Short mmCIF file of C-alpha atoms in Angstrom, two decimals:
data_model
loop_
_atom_site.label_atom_id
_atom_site.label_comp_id
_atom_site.label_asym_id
_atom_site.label_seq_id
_atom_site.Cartn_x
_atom_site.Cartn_y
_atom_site.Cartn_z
CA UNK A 1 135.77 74.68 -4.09
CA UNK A 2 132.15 74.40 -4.20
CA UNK A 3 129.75 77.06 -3.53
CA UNK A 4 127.75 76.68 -0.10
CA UNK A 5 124.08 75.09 -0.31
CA UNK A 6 121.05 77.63 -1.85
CA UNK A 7 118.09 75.15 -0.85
CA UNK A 8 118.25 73.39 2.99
CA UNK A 9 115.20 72.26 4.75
CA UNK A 10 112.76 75.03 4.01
CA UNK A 11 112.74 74.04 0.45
CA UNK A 12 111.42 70.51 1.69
CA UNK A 13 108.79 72.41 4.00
CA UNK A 14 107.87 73.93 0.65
CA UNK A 15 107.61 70.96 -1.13
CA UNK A 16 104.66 69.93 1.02
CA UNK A 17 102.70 73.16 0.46
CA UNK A 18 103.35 72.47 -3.17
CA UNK A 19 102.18 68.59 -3.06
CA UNK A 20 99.40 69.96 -0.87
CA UNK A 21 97.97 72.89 -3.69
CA UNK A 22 98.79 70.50 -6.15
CA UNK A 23 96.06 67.39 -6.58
CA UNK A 24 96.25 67.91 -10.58
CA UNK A 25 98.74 68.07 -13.51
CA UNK A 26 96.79 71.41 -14.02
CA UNK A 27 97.41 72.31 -10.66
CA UNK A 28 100.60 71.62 -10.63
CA UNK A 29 101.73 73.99 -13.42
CA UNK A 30 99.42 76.52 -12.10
CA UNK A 31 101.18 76.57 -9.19
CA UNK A 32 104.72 76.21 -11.02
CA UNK A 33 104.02 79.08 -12.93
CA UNK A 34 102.80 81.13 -9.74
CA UNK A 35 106.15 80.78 -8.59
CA UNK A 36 107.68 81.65 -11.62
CA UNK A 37 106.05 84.56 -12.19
CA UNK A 38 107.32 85.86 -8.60
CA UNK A 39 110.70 85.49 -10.03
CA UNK A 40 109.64 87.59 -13.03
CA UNK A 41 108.82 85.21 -16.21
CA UNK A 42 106.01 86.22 -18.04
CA UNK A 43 103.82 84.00 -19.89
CA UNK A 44 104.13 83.78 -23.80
CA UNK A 45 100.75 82.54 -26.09
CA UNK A 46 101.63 79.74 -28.28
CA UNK A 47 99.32 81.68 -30.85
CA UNK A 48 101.26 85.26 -30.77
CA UNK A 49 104.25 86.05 -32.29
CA UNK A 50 107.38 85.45 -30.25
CA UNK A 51 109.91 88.34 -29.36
CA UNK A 52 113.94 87.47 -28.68
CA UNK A 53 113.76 89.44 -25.87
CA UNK A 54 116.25 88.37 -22.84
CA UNK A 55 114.75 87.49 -19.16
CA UNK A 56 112.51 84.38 -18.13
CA UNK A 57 109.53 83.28 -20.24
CA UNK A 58 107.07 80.19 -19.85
CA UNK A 59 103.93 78.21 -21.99
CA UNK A 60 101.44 77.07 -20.29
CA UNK A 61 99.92 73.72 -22.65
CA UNK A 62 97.12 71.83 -20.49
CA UNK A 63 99.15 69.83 -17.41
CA UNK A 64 102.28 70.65 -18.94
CA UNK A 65 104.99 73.81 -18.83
CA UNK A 66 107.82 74.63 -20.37
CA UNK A 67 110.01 77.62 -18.94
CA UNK A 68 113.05 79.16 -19.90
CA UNK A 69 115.01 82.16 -19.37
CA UNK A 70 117.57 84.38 -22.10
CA UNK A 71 120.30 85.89 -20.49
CA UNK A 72 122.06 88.67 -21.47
CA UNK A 73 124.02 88.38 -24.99
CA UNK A 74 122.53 85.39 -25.82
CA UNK A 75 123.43 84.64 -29.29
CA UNK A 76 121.09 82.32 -31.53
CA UNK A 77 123.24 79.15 -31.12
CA UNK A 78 123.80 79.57 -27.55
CA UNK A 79 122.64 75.69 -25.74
CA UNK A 80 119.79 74.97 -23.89
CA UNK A 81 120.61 72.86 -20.37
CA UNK A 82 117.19 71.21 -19.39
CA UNK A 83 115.62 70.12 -16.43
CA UNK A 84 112.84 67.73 -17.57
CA UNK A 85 110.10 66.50 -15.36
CA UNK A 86 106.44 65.32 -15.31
CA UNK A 87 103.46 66.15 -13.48
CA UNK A 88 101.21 63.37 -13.73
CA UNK A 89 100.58 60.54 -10.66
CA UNK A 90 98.80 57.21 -11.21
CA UNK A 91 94.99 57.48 -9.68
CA UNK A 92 91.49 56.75 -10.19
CA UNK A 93 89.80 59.52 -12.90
CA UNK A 94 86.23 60.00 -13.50
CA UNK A 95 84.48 58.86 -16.53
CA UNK A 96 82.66 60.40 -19.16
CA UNK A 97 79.06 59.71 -17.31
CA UNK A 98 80.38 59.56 -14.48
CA UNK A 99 76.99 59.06 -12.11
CA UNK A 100 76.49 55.83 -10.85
CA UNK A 101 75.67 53.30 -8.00
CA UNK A 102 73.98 50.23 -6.86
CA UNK A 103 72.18 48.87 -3.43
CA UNK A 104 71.32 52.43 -1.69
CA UNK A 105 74.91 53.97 -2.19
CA UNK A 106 75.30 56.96 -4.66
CA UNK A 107 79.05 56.06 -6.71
CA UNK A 108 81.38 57.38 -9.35
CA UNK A 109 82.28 55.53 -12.41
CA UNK A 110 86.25 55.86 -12.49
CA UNK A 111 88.80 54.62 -14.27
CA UNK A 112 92.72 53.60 -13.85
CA UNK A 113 94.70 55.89 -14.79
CA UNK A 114 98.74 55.18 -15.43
CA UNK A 115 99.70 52.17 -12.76
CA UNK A 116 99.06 52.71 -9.23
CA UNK A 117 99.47 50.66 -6.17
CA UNK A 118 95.32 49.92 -5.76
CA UNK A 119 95.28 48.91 -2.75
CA UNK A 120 96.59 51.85 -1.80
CA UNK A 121 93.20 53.86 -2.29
CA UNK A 122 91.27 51.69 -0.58
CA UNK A 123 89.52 53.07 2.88
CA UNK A 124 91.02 56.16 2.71
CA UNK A 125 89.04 59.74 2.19
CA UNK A 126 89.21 61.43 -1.15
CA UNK A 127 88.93 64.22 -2.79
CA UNK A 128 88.27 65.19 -6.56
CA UNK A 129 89.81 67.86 -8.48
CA UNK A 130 90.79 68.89 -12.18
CA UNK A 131 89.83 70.59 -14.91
CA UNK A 132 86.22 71.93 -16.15
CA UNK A 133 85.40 73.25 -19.62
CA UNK A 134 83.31 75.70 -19.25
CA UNK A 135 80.68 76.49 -22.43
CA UNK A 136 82.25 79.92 -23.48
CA UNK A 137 85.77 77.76 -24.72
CA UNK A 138 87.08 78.67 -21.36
CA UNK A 139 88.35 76.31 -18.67
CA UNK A 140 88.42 76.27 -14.29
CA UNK A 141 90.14 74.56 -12.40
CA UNK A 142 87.93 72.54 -9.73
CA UNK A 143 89.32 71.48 -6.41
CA UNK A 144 87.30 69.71 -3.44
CA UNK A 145 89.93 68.92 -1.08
CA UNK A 146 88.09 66.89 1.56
CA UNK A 147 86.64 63.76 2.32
CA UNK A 148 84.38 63.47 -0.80
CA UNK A 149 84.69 59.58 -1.58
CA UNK A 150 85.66 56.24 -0.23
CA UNK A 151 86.28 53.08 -1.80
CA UNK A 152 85.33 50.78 1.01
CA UNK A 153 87.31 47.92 1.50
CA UNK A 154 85.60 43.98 2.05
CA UNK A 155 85.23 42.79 5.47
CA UNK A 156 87.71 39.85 5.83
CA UNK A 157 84.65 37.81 6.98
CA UNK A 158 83.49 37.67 3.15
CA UNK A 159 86.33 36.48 2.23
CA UNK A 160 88.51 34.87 3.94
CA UNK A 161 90.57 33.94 0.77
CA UNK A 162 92.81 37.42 1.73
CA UNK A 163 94.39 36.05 4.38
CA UNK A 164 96.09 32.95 2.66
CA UNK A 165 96.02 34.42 -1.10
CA UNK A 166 95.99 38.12 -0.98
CA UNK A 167 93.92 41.05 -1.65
CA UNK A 168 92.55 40.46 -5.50
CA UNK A 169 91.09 43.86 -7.01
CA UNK A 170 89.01 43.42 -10.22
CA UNK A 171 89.63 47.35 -11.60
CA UNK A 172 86.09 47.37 -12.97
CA UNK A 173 84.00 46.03 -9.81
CA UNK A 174 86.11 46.62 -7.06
CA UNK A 175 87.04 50.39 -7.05
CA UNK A 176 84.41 52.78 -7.97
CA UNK A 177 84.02 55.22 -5.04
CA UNK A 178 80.87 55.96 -2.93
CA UNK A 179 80.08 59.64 -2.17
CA UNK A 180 76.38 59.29 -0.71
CA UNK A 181 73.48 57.32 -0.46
CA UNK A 182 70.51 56.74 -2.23
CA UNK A 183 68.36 55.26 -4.99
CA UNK A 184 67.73 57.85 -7.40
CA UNK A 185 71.44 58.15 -9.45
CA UNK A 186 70.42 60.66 -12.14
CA UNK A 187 73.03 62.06 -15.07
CA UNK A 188 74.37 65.10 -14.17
CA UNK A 189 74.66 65.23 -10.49
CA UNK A 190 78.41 65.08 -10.25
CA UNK A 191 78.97 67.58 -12.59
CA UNK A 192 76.10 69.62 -10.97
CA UNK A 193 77.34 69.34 -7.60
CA UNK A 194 81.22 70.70 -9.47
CA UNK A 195 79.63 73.44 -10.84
CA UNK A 196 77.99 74.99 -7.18
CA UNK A 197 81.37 74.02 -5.71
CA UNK A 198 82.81 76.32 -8.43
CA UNK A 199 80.26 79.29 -8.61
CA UNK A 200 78.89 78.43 -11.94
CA UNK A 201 75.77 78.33 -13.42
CA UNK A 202 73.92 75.09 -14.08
CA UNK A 203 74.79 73.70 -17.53
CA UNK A 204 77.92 75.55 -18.15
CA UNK A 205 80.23 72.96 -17.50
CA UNK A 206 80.64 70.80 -20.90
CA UNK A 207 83.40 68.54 -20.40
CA UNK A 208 85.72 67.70 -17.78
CA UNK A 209 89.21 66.43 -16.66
CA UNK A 210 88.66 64.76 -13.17
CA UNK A 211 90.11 62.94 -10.60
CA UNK A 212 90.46 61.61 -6.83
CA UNK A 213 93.24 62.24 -4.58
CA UNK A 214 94.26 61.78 -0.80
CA UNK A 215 93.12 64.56 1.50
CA UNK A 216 95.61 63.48 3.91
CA UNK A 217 98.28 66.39 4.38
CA UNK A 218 102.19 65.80 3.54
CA UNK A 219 103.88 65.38 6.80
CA UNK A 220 107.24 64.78 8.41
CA UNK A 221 107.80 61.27 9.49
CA UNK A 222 109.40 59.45 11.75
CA UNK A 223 111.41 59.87 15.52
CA UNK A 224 113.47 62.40 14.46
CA UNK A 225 111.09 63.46 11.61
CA UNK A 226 113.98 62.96 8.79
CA UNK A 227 111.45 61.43 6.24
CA UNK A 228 108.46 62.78 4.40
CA UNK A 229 105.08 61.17 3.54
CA UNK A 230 102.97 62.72 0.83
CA UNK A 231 101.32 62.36 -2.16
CA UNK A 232 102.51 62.89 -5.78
CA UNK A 233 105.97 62.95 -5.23
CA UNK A 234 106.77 60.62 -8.73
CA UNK A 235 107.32 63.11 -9.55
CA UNK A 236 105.74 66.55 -8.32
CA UNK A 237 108.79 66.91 -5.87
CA UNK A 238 111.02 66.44 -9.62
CA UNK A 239 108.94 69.84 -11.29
CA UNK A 240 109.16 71.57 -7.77
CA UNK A 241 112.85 71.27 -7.23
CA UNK A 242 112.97 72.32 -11.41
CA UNK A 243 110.88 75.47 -10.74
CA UNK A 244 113.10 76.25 -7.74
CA UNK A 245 116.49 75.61 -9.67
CA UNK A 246 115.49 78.00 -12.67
CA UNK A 247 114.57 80.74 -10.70
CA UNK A 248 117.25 80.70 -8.54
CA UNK A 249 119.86 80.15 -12.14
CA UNK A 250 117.67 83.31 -13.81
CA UNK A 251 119.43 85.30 -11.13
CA UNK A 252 122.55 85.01 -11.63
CA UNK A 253 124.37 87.35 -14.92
CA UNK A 254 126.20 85.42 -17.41
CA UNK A 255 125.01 81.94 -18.06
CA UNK A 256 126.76 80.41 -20.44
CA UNK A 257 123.55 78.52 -21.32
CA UNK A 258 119.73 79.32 -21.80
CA UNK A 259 118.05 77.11 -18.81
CA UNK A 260 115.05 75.73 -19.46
CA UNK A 261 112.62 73.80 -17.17
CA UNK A 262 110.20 71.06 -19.02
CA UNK A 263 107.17 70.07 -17.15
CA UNK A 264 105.59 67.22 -19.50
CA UNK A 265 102.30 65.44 -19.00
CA UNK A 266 101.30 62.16 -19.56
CA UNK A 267 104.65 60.17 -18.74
CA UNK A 268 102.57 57.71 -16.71
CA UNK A 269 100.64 55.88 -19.68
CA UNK A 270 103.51 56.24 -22.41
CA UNK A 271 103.81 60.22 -23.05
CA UNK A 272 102.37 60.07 -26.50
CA UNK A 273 99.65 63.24 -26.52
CA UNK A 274 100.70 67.04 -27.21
CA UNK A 275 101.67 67.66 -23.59
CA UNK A 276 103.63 64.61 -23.76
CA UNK A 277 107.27 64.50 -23.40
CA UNK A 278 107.09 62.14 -26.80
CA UNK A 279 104.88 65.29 -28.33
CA UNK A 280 106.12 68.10 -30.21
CA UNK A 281 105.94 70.96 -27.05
CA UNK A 282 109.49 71.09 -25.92
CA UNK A 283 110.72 70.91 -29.65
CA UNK A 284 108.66 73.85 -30.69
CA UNK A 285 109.49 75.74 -27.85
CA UNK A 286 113.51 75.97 -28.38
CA UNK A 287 112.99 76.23 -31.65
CA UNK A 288 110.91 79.09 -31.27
CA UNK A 289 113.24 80.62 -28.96
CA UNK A 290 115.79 80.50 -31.34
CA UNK A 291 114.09 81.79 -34.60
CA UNK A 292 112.95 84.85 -32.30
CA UNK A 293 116.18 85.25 -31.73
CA UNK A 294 116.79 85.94 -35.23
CA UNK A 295 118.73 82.41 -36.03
CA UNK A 296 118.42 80.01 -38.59
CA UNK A 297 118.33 76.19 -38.66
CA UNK A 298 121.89 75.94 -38.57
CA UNK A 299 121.92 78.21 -35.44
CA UNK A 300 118.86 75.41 -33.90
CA UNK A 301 120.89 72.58 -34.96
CA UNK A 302 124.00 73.66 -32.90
CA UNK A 303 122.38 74.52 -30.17
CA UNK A 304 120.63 71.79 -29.89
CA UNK A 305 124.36 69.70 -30.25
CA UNK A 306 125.18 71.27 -27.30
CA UNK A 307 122.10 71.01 -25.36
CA UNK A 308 122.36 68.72 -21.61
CA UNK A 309 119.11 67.62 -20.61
CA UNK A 310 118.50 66.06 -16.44
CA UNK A 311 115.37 63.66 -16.84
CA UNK A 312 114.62 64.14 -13.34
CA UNK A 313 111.86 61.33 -11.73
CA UNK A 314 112.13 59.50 -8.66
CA UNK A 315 113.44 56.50 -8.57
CA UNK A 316 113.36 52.85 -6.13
CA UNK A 317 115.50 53.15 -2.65
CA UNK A 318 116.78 50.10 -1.40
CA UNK A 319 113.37 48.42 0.75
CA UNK A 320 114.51 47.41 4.14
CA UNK A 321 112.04 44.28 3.77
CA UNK A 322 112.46 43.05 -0.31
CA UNK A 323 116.27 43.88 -0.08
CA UNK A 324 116.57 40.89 -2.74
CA UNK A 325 115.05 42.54 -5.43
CA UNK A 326 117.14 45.06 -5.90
CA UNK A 327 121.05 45.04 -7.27
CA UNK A 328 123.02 43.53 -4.88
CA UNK A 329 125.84 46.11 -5.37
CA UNK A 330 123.54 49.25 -5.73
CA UNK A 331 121.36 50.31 -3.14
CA UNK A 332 120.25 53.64 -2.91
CA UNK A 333 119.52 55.01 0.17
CA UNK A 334 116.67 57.60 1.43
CA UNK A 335 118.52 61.27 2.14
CA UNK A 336 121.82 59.97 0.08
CA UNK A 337 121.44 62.39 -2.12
CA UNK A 338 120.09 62.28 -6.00
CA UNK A 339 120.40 59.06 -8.06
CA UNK A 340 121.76 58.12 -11.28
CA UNK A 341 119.65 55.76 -13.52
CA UNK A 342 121.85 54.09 -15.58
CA UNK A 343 120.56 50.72 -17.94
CA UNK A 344 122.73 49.88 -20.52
CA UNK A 345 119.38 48.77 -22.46
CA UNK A 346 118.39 51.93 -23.02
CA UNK A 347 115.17 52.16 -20.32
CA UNK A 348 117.59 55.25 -18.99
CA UNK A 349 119.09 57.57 -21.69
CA UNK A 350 122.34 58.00 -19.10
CA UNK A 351 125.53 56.97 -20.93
CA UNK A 352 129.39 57.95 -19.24
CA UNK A 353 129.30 61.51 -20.52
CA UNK A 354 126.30 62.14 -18.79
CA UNK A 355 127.19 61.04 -15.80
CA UNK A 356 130.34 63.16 -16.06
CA UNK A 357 128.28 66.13 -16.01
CA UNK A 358 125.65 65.15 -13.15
CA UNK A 359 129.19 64.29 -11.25
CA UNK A 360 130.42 67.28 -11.56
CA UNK A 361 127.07 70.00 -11.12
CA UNK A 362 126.79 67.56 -7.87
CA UNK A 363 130.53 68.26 -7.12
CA UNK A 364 130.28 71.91 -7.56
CA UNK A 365 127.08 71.95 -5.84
CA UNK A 366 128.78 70.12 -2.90
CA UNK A 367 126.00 67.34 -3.29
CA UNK A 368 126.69 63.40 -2.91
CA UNK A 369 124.67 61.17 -4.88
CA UNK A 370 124.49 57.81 -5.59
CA UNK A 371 123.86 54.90 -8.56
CA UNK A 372 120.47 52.95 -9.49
CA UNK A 373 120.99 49.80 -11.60
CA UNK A 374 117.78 47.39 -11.89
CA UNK A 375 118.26 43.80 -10.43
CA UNK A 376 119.37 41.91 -14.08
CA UNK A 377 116.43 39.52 -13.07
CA UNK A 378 114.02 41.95 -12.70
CA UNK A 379 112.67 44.55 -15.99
CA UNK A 380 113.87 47.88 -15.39
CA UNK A 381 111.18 50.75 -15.72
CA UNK A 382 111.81 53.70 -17.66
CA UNK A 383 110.72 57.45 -18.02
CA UNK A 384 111.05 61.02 -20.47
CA UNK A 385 114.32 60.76 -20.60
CA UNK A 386 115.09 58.16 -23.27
CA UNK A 387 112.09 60.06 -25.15
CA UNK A 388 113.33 63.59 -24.81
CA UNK A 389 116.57 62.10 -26.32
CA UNK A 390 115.21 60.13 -29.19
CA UNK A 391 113.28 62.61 -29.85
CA UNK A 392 115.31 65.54 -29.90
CA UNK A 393 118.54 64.27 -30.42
CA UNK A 394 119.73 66.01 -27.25
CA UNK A 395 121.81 64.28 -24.82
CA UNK A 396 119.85 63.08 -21.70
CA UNK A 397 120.63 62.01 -18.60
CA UNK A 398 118.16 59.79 -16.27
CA UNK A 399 118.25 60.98 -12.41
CA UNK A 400 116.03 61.42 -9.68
CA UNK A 401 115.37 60.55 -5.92
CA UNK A 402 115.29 57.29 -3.96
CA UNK A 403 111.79 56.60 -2.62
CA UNK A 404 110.12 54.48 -1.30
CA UNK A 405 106.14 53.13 -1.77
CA UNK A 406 106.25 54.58 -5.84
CA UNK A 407 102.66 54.95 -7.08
CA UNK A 408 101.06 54.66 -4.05
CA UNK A 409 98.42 57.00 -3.27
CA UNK A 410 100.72 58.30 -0.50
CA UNK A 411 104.67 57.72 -1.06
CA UNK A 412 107.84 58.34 1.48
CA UNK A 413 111.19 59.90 0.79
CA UNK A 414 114.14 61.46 2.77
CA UNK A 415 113.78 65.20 4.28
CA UNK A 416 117.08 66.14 2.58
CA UNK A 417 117.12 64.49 -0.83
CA UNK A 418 114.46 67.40 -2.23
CA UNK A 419 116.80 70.27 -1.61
CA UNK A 420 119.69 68.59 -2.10
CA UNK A 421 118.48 67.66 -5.62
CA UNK A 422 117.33 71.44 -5.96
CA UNK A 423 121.03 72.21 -5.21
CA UNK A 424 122.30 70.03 -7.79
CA UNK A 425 120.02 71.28 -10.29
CA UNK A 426 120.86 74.70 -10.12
CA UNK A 427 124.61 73.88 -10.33
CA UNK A 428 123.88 71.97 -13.67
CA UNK A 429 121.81 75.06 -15.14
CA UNK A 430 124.64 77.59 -13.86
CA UNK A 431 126.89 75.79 -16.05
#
């Protein structure tokens, strides 16, 4: 019998406040652990000693969490069941001197970051956000969430090429944003303009993590509004639904497992840096949470034998209009429920045991979902998942949901596949 749904439609109502406070990986955790700490975690200091105390606990590393939470009688060796995620989006970040312009108009040098859809930032308003480092070691977030910049499109009638060819962006010329006008560009004025926005003095910003994002608000879509369109859903919705599932699992008495949500930046350009899912964070972490738990390598090594871990990231619905390139006998659909990533090359770290226990948290959390295989023509992407297990040697399973439009600046997915994801997540934590 399963258990009746925890998450229904107000969890997806959520999920757009979240995408909304959310323009950063910094944000993002920020926020996560906000939530978090309303469900009583308290945040641990990478530099302090660790106590094997029981209830929920969380690091804070950059863009990137990790949260867990000891239940009662935990022993040393008891397994870890994770819910891995990322919190980075492809977009356009701001450059070391990042003042620029040409021909009257005032610009900002960006750069690509990860692999997003470029067109889709053209002609549409943008703000700026991140992270400043402040002169005292310290660090602010920085968010300017309206129509700041604009990277303005060519008239068709200079060049006509479009219509017959395509739109062709050159990533150097073709997409730094304007954000005034005039002739004198002088070093500093970005960062100047940051630090009034922020309340700080002149000169006490030294270095910076910036970059642009849609102002335009998540919002319900369609005739009977059963879609969403937002931003930084690959894979913000993945880390929301995570946050929701652990502090709804830290309720409960009894867990037969310590559950642990991973919130890894990075995954977009290859996850190799210390907030990385192929960095040493998550690894420390459970290791540290056993040792303070007074066990010993042997007690890490068996609980990390039995340790389950979802790689949760969105993933490619069937498109209503390029059908073709997609598996001919596997085509997700938008609010079908969560998806299983399966490649038998290894892109996706799902093998049959793994799906055996996504089948049945999904069964006992009264949740359909449904099969992604890449077309064999076509190369099949790939995410933490296959990293977290190499890396670990922790079995991993690849999931996720179906969307459509992934890495553009604005992306569209089912109203229901958020909290029915968050449903099956907490069933797979419980155990």
């Amino acid at each position: 019998m399963s258990e009746p749904p925890r998450f229904d439609r107000g969890h997806t109502d959520d999920l757009m406040s979240f995408l909304a406070a959310s323009p950063t990986p910094y944000h993002a955790v920020a926020n996560t652990a906000e939530r978090l700490e309303k469900a009583g975690f308290k945040q641990v200091a990478e530099t302090d000693a660790w106590e094997g105390t029981t209830g929920g606990k969380y690091v804070l590393r950059g863009g990137a969490i990790v949260a867990w939470f000891v239940p009662e009688g935990a022993a040393p060796h008891t397994p870890f069941r994770i819910v891995g995620a990322h919190t980075d989006s492809p977009n356009l970040r701001v450059k070391p001197r990042p003042d620029t312009g040409a021909h009257g108009f005032r610009q900002v040098a960006v750069e690509i970051y990860g692999g997003p859809l470029l067109n889709s930032w053209l002609d549409r308003d943008l703000g700026l956000a991140g992270r400043l480092s402040l002169r005292d070691g310290s660090t602010r977030l920085v968010n300017v969430d309206r129509p700041l910049l604009r990277v303005p499109q060519l008239a068709i009638h200079l060049d006509r090429s479009v219509s017959a060819e395509g739109l062709k962006l050159d990533k150097q010329r073709h997409l730094q944003p304007i954000w005034g006008l005039g002739d004198d560009v002088r070093d500093g004025d970005l960062i100047a303009f940051l630090e009034e926005e922020s309340g700080l003095a002149p000169g006490e910003v030294t270095g910076w993590d910036l970059m642009t994002h849609s102002v335009e608000a998540p919002s319900y879509l369609g005739r009977d509004q059963e879609l969403l369109a937002g931003p930084r859903m690959d894979n913000l919705l993945s880390l929301h639904a995570g946050a929701g599932a652990l502090a709804s699992a830290a309720a409960r008495s009894n867990l037969p497992y310590i559950p642990v949500l991973a919130g890894f930046d990075h995954e977009e350009n290859g996850s190799q840096s210390d907030t990385g899912a192929d960095g040493p964070l998550l690894g420390g972490v459970l290791e540290r949470s056993v040792f303070a738990r007074g066990g010993s390598y042997e007690d890490r090594a068996r609980a990390f034998a039995g340790t389950v871990c979802l790689s949760s990231d969105t993933g490619h619905a069937v498109h209503p209009n390029y059908a073709e390139r997609h598996d001919p006998t596997h085509h997700p659909r938008v609010n079908g429920g969560p998806i299983l990533k399966v490649n038998v090359n290894n892109r996706y770290a799902t093998d049959g045991s793994g799906r055996a226990v996504f089948a049945a948290a999904c069964e006992k959390a009264g949740v359909p979902f449904q099969t992604f295989v890449s077309n064999n023509s076509m190369p099949c992407g790939t995410t933490i998942g296959p990293i977290t297990a190499a890396r670990h040697g922790i079995k991993t399973v690849d999931i996720g949901v179906a969307i459509l439009s992934m890495h553009s600046a604005r992306e569209l997915c089912g109203d229901r596949d958020p909290f029915l994801l968050a449903n099956a997540l907490v069933a797979f934590l419980e155990g």
